[in-house]
Short mmCIF file of C-alpha atoms in Angstrom, two decimals:
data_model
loop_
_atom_site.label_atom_id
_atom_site.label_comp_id
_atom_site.label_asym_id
_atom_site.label_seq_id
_atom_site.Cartn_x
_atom_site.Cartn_y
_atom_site.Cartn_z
CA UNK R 27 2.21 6.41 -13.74
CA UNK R 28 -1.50 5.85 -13.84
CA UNK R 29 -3.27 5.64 -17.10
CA UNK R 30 -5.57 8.66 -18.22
CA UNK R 31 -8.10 8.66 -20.24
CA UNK R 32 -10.58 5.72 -20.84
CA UNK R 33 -9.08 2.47 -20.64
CA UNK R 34 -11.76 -0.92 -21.47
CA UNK R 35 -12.12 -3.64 -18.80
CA UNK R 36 -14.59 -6.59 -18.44
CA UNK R 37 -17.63 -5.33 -16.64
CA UNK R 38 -18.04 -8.79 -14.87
CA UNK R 39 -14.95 -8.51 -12.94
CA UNK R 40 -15.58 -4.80 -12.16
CA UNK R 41 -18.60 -5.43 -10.54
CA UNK R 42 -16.76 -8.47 -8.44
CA UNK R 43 -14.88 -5.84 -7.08
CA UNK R 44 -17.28 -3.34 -6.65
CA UNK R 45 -18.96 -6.10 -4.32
CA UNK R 46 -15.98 -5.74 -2.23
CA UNK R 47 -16.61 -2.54 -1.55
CA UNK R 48 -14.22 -0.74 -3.55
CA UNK R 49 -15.24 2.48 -5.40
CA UNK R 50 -15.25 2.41 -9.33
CA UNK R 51 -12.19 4.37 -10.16
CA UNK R 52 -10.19 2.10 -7.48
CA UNK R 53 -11.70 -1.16 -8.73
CA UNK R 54 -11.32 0.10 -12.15
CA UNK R 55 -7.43 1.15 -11.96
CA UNK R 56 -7.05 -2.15 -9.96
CA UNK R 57 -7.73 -4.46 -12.63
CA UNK R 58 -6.39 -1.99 -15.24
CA UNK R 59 -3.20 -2.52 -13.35
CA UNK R 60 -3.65 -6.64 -12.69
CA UNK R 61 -4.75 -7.64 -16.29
CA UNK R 62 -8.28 -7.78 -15.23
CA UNK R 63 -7.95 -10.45 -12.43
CA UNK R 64 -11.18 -9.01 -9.97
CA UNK R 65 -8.79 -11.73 -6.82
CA UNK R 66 -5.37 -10.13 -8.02
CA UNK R 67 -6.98 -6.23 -8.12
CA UNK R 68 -8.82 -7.04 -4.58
CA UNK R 69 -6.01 -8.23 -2.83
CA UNK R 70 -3.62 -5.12 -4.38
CA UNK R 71 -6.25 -3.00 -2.95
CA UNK R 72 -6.03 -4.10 0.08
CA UNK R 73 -2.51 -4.41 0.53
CA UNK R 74 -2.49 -0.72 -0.40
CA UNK R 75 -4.93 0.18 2.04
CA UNK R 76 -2.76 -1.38 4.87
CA UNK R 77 0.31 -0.12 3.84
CA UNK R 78 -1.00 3.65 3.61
CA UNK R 79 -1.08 2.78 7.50
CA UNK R 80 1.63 0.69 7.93
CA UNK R 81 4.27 3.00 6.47
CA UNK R 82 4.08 5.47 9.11
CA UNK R 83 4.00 2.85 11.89
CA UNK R 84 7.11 1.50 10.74
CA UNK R 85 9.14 4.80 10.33
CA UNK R 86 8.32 5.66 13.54
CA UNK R 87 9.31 2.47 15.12
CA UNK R 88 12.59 2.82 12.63
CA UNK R 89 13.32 6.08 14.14
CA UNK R 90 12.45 5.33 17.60
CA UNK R 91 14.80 2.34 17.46
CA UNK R 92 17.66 4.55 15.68
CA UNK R 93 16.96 7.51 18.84
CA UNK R 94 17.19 4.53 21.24
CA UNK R 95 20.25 3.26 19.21
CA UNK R 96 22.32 6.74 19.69
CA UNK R 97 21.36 7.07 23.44
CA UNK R 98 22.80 3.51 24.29
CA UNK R 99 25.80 4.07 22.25
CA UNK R 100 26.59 7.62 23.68
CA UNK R 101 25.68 6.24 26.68
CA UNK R 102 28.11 3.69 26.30
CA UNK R 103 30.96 5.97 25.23
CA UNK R 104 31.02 7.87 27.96
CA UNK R 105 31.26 5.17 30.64
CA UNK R 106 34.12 3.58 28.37
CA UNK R 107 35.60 7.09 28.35
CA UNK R 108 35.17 7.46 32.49
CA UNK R 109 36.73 4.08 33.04
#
């Protein structure tokens, strides 16, 4: 769970984040959460802001390929069963 309350990190690396771009609380939690490393919080803000995007893309393509799945293996049954 995220910290609450005031936590202390190094101004210096905060504002190497914040020159990414990043807003304060999200460059703040990131280096809270990467022991104050501004490459290490960058690149976990990133990766969260492509899998926020990702996850959904690859749920539908895991359900899509579990649909197509069940059609080819009714589909499959019955000709068995026909034969």
């Amino acid at each position: 769970p995220p910290p609450t309350g005031k936590f202390n990190i190094s101004k210096q690396a905060l504002q190497a984040v914040l020159a990414m771009g990043f807003s304060e609380s999200e460059a703040a939690m990131a280096l809270y959460r990467t022991w104050e490393d501004p490459d290490a919080a960058v690149a976990l803000l990133l990766s969260e802001a492509e899998g926020a995007g990702g996850e959904d893309e690859e749920e539908e393509d895991l359900a899509r390929a579990i649909e197509l799945s069940l059609k080819e293996s009714s589909a499959a049954g019955a000709s068995a069963g026909a034969g």
